[in-house]
Coordinates of C-alpha atoms in Angstrom, one line a residue:
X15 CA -1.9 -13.5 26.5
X16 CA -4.2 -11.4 24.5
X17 CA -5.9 -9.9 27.5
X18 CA -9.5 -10.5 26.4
X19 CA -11.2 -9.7 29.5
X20 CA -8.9 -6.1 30.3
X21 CA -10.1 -5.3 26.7
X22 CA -14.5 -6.5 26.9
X23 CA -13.9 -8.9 24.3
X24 CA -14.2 -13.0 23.9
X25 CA -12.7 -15.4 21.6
X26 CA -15.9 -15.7 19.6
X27 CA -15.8 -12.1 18.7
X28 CA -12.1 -11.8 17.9
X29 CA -12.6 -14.8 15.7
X30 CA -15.3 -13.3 14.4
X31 CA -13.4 -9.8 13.6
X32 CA -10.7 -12.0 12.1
X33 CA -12.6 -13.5 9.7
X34 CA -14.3 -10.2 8.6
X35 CA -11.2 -8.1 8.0
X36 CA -9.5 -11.3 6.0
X37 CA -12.7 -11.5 3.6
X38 CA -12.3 -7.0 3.3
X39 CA -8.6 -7.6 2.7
X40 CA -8.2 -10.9 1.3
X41 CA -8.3 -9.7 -2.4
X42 CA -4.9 -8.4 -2.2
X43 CA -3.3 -12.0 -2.8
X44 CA -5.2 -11.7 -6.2
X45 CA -4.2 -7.7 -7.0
X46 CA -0.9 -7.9 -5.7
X47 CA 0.0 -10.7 -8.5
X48 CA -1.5 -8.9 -11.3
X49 CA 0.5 -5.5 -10.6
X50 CA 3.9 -7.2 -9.5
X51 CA 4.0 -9.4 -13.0
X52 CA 4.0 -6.7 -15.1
X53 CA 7.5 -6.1 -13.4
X54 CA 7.8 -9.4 -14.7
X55 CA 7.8 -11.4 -11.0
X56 CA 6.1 -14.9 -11.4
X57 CA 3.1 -14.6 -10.4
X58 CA 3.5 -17.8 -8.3
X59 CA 6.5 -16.1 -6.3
X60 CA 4.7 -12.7 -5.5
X61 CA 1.2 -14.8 -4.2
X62 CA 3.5 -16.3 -2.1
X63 CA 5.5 -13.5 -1.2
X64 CA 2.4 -11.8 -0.4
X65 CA 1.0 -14.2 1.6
X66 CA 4.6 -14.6 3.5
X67 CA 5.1 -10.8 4.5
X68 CA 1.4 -10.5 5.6
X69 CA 1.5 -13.6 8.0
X70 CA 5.0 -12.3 9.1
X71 CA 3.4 -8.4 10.0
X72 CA 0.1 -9.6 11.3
X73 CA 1.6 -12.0 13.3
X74 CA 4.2 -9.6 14.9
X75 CA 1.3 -7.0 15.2
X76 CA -0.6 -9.8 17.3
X77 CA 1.9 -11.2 19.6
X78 CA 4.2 -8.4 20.2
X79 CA 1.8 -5.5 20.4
X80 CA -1.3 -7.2 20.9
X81 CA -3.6 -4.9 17.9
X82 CA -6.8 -6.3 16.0
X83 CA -4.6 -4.5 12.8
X84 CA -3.6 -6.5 10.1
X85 CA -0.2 -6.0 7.7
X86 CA 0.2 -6.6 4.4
X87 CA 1.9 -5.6 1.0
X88 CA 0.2 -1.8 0.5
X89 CA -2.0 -0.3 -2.5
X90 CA -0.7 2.5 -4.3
X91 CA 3.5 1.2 -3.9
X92 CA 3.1 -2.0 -5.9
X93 CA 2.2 -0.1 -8.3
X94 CA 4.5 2.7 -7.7
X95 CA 7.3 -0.5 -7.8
X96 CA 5.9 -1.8 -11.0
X97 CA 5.4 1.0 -13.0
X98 CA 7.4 4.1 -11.9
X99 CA 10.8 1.8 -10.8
X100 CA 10.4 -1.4 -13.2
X101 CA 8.5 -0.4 -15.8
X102 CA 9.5 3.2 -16.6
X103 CA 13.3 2.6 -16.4
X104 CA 12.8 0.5 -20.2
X105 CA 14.8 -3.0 -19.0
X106 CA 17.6 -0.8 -17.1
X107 CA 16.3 -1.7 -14.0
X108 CA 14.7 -5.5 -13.6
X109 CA 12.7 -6.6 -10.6
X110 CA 15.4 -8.2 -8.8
X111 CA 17.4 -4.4 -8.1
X112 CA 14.1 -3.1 -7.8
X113 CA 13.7 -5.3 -4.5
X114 CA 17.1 -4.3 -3.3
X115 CA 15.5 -1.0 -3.2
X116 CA 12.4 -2.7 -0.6
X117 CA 15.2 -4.3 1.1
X118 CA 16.8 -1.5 2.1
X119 CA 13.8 0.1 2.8
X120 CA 12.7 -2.5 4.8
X121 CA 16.3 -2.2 7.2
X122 CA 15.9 1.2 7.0
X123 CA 12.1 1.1 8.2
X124 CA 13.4 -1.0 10.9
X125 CA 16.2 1.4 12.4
X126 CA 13.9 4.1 12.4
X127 CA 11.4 2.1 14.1
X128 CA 13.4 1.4 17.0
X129 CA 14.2 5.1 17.3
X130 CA 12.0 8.0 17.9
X131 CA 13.2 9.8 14.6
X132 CA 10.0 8.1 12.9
X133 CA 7.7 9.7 15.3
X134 CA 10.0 13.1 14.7
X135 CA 9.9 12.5 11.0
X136 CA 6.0 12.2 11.0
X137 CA 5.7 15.7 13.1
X138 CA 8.0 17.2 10.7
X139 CA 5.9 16.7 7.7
X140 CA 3.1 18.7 7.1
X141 CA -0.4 17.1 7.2
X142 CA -1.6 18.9 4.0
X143 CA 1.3 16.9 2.5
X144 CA 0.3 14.3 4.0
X145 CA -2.9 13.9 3.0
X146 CA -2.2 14.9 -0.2
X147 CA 0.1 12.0 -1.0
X148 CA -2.8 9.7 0.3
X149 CA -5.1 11.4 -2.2
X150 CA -2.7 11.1 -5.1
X151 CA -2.1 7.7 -4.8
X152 CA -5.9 7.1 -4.6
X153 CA -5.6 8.6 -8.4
X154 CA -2.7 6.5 -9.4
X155 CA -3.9 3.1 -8.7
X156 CA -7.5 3.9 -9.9
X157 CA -6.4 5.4 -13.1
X158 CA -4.1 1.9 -13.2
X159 CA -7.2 0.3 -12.6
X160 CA -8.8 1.4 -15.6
X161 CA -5.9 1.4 -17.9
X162 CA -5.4 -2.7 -17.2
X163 CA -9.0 -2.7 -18.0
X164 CA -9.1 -1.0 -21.3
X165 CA -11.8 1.2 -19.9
X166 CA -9.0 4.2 -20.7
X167 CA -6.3 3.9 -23.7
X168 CA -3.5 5.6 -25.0
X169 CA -4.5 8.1 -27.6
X170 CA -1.9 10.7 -29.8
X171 CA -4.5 13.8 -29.2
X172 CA -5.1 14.0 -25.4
X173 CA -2.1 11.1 -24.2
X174 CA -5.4 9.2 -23.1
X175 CA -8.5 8.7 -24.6
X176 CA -11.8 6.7 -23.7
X177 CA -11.6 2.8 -24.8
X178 CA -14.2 0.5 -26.4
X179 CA -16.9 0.3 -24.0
X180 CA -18.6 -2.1 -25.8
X181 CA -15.7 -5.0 -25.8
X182 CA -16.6 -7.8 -23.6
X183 CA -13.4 -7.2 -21.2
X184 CA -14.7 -3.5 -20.5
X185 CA -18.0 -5.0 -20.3
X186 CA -17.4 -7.1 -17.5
X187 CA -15.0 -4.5 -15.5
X188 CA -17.8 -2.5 -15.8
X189 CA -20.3 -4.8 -14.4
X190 CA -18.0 -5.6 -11.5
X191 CA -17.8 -2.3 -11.1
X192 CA -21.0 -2.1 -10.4
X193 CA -21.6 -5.4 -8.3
X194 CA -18.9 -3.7 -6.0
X195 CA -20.3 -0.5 -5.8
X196 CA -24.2 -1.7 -4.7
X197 CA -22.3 -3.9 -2.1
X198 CA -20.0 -1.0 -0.9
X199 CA -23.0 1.0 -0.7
X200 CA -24.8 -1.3 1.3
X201 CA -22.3 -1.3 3.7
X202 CA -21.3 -5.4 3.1
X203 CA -18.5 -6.6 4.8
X204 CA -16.4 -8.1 2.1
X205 CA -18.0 -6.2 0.0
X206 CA -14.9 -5.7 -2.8
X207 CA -14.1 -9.5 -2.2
X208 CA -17.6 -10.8 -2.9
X209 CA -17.4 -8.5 -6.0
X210 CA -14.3 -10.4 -7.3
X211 CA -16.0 -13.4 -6.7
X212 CA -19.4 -12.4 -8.4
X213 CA -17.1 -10.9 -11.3
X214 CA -15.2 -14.2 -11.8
X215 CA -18.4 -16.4 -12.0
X216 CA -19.4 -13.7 -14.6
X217 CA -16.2 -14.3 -16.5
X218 CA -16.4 -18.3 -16.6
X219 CA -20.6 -17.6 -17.6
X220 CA -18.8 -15.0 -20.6
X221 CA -15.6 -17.6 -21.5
X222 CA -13.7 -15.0 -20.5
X223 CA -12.4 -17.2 -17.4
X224 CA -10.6 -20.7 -17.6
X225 CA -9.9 -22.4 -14.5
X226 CA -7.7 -25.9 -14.7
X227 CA -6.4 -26.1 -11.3
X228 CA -8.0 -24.5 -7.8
X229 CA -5.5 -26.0 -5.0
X230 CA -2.1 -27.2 -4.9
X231 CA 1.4 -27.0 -2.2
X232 CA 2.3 -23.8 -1.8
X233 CA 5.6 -23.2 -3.5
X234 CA 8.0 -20.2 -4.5
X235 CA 9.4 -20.8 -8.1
X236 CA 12.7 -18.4 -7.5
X237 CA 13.0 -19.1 -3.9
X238 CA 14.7 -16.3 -1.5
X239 CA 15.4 -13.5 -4.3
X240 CA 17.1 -10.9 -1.9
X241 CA 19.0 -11.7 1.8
X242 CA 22.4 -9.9 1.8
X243 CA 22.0 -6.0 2.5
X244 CA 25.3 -5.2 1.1
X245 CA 24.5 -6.5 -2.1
X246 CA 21.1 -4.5 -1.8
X247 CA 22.4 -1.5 -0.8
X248 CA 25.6 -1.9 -4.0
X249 CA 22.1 -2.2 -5.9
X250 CA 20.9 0.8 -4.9
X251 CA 24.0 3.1 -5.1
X252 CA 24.8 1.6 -8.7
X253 CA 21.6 2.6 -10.4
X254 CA 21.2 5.7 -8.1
X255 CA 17.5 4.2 -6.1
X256 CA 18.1 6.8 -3.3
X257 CA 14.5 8.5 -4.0
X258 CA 12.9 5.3 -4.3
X259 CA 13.7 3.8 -1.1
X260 CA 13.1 7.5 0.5
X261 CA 10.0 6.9 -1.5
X262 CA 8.8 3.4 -0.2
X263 CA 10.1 4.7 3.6
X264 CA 7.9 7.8 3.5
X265 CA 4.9 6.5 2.2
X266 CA 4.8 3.7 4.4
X267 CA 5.3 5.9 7.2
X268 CA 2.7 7.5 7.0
X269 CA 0.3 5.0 5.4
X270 CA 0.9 2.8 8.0
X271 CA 0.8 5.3 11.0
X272 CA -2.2 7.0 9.8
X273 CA -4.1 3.8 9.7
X274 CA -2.6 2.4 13.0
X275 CA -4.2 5.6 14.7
X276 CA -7.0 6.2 12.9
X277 CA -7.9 2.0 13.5
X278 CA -6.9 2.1 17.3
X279 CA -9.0 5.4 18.1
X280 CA -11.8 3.3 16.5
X281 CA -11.2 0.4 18.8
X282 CA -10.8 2.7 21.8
X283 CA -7.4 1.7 22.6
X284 CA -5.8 5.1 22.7
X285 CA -4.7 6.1 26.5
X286 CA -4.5 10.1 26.9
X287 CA -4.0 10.3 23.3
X288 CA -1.1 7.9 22.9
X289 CA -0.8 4.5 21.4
X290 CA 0.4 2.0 24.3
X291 CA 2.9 -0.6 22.9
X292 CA 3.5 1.9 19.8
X293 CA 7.2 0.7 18.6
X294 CA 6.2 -2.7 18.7
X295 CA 3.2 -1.8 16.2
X296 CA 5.4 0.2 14.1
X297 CA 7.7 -2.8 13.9
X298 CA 5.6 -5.2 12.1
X299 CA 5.5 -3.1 9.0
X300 CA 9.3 -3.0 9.1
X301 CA 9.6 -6.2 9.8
X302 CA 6.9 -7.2 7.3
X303 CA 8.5 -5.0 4.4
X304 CA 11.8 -6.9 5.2
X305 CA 11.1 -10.3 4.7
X306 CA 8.1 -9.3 1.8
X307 CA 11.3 -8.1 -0.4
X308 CA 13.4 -10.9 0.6
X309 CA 10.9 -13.2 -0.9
X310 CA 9.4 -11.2 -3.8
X311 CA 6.6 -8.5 -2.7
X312 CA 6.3 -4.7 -2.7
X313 CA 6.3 -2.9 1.0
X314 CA 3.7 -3.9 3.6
X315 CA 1.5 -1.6 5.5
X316 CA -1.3 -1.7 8.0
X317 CA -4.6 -2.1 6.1
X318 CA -7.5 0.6 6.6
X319 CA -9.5 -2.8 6.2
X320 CA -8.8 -3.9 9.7
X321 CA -11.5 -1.3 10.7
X322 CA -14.1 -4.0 9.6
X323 CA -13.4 -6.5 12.2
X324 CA -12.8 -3.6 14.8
X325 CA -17.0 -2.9 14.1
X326 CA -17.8 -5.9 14.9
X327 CA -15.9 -5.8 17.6
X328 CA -12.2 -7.1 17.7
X329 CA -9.8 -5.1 20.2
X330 CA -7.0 -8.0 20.7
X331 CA -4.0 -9.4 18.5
X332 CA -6.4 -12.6 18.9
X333 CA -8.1 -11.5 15.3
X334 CA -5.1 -10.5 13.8
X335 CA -3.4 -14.1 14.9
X336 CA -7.3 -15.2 12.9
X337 CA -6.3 -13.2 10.2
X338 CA -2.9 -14.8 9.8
X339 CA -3.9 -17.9 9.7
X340 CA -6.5 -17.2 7.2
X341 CA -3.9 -16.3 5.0
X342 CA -1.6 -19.4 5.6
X343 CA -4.9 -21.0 4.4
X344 CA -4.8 -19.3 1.5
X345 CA -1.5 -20.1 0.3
X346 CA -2.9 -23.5 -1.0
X347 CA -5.1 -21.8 -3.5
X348 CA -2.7 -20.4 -5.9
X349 CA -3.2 -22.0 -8.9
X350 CA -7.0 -20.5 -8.6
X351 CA -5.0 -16.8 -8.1
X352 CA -3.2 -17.4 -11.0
X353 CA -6.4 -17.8 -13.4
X354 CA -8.5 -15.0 -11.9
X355 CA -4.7 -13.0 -12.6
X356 CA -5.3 -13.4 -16.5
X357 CA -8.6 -11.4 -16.4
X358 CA -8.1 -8.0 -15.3
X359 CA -11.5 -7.2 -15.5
X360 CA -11.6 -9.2 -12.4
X361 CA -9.0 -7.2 -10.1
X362 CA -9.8 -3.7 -12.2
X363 CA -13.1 -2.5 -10.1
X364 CA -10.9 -3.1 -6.7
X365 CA -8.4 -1.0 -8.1
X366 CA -10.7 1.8 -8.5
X367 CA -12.7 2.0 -5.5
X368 CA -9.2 1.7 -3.3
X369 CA -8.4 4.5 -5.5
X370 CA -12.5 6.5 -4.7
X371 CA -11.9 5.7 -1.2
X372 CA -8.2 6.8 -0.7
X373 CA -8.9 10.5 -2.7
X374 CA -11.8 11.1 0.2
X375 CA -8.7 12.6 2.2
X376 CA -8.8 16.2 0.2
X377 CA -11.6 17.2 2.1
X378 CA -9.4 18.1 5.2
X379 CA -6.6 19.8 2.8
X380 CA -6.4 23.4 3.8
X381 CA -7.5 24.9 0.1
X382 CA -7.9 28.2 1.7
X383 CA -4.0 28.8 2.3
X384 CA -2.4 28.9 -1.1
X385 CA 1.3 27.9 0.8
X386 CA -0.8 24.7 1.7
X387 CA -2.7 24.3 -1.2
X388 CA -0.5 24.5 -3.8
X389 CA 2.2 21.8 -2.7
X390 CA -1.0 19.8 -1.8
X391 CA -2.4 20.0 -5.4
X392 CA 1.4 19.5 -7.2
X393 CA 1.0 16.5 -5.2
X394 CA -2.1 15.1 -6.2
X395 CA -1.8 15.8 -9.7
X396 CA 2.0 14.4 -11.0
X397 CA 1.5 11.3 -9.2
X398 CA -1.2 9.5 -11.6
X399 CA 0.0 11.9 -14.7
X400 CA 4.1 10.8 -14.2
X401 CA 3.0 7.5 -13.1
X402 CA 5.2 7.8 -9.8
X403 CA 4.7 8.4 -6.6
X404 CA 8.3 10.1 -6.1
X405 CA 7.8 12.2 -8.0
X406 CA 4.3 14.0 -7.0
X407 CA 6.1 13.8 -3.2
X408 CA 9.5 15.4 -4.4
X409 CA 7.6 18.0 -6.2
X410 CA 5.5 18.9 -3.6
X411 CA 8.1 18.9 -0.9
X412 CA 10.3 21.4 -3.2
X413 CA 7.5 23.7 -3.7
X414 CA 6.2 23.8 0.2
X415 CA 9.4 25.3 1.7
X416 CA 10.0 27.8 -1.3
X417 CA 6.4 29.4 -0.8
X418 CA 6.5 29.5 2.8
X419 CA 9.7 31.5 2.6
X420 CA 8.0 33.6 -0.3
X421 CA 5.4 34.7 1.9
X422 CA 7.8 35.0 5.1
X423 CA 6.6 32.0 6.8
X424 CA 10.4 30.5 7.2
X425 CA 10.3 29.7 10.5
X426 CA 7.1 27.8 10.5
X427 CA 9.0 25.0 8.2
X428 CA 10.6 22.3 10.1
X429 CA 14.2 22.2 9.2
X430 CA 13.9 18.2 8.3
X431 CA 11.5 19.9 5.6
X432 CA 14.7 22.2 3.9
X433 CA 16.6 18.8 3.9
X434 CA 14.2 17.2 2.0
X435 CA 13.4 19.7 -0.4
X436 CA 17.2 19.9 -1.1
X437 CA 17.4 16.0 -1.3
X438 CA 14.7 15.7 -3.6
X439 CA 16.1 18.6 -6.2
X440 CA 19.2 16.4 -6.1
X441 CA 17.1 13.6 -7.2
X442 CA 15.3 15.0 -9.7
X443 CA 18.2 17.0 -11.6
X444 CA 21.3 14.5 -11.6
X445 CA 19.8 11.0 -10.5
X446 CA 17.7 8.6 -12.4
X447 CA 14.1 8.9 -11.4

């Protein structure tokens, strides 16, 4: 089934891959938690959630496209649906509608998947933009990371302001922080995971930790929260959530695809420069977002982390079938989740290396064209000072097209670019954003 022998690989090594890129991605059922509650989703339902869309994805990845790539709810657009849809709209819009958005984004995902639009739709946008709304993410959910920390606070002068590094909850960030970092440098595999585990032994040393219960049956509190796209989609035209499903579609889009490619060249399983089986791959996301917002989870995508268990050798769906059930293991451990979620020391340093590693894409923005630069840097910047992700992607999709013309470079725009530029000054002027 998995075609171990066509592809040089045994069951011991694809096991073995399994394993490694569950322990590098594994600390999302902890993260994922902490960001979605402050949307105010039980953090019992979103564990679960999390756990549900992954095993949905990865499983889809293995068995109908056969790829050592592993799905789950993404970095970056939980917090984008926490704190730039939940938050920001001050009790307008509650976490419910704001999954109507996913939903939809989700059915959306899916029609384009079984279309080649999403393959035109990815040629159409510009890799500077690209990269740049990789980059500015990065910033967002590390600057998150040490706001829930304390490391950073709100100050009247400068809007934020250093915070008391000499509190024990800054402290112990701090010293996960650097546990993390030696391991990352060292090249461990697991190396964020094992410093959430060394950071939470540091917490129940310091008192700062309490841990009652470690296993129990796996349950969601609220049950199915969203299943009728109608309804969704009434959601989304009553409290005008056009940009943020745009938002969730396009980011995924290119998270996902960027980190299919970039994972499968690794693995050698590009042919002439082409991914084999590539609509089924670009399915499980879809499918993954889907059923994550139908239960209680931000968007899924395919984790960078599955490059782990690609070095040491996994080339089959055979480690991502590992990986899945890895995570169906882990659903019995969430009263543990819930205690490490009420330290955010714990889940803080995590936060910020994602954020280190995913700003590492500005090196191959062109800074020496101005009309690629510019949008690049609008971008980057307004997505960690706004707090949304829309919004750094609508201003730098405005701004692209209007230079390019400027300096009589029309014709090099693709015209899906002029509809979004005209979309998103529609969203920004007369809808809620």
């Amino acid at each position: 089934m998995f075609k171990l022998k066509e592809n040089n690989t045994t069951v011991s090594t694809e096991l073995l891959a399994g394993l490694t890129t569950f322990l590098t991605m594994v600390y999302i059922v902890i993260v994922n938690p902490i960001i979605l509650a402050d949307a105010g989703v039980p953090i019992d339902q979103v564990f679960m959630a999390t756990i549900i869309s992954a095993v949905v994805g990865t499983l889809w990845m293995a068995l109908m496209a056969n790829y050592p790539i592993a799905i789950a709810p993404g970095m970056g657009l939980n917090a984008y649906f926490t704190y730039a849809v939940v938050v920001a709209s001050d009790g307008k819009i509650d976490y419910m509608t704001a999954f109507s958005a996913v939903f939809v984004a989700g059915l959306v995902f899916v029609v384009l998947s079984l279309t080649p639009f999403r393959e035109k739709l990815i040629t159409a946008i510009p890799q500077n933009l690209k990269l740049a709304i990789t980059a500015g993410i990065g910033l967002f959910i590390a600057f998150i990371g040490m706001r829930m920390s304390h490391i950073v606070v709100g100050s009247e002068a400068n809007l934020v302001g250093l915070g008391d590094l000499s509190s024990p909850e800054v402290l112990l960030t701090l010293f996960g922080l650097g546990v993390t970092i030696l391991l990352m440098a060292r090249n461990v595999y697991g190396a964020i995971f094992i410093g959430m585990v060394v950071t939470s032994i540091a917490a129940m040393v310091t008192g700062q930790l309490k841990i009652a219960k470690v296993i129990a049956m796996p349950h969601l509190p609220e049950g199915i929260l969203v299943w009728n796209p109608i309804a969704a989609m009434g959601d989304v035209i009553s409290y005008g959530l056009y940009g943020v499903v745009f938002s969730f579609v396009l980011v995924t889009l290119f998270d996902t695809t960027g980190t299919m490619i970039g994972v499968a060249r690794q693995a050698g399983l590009m042919k002439d420069g082409q991914l084999p089986r590539v609509r089924s791959a670009l399915l499980a996301d879809s499918v993954g977002t889907t059923v994550g917002a139908m239960f209680g989870t931000s968007p899924t995508s395919a984790f960078v982390e599955s490059s782990s268990g690609v070095a040491v050798g996994g080339r089959t769906g055979l480690t991502t079938v590992t990986v899945a059930v890895l995570f169906m293991v882990a659903s019995f451990f969430g009263p543990l989740v819930a205690s490490l979620s009420s330290v955010a020391a714990i889940t803080s340093p995590a936060l910020i290396i994602v954020g280190s590693l995913m700003i590492g894409a500005v090196k191959q923005i062109e800074w020496d064209d101005f009309g690629e630069a510019f949008p690049a840097f609008l971008v980057i910047l307004t997505m960690p000072l706004t707090s949304s992700i829309a919004t750094g992607i609508a201003l730098g999709f405005i701004s692209y097209p209007i230079i390019k013309i400027a300096q009589g470079k029309a014709r090099m725009v693709h015209p899906l670019l002029y509809i979004f530029a005209i979309l998103f000054v529609i969203q920004l002027i007369v809808l809620p954003h």
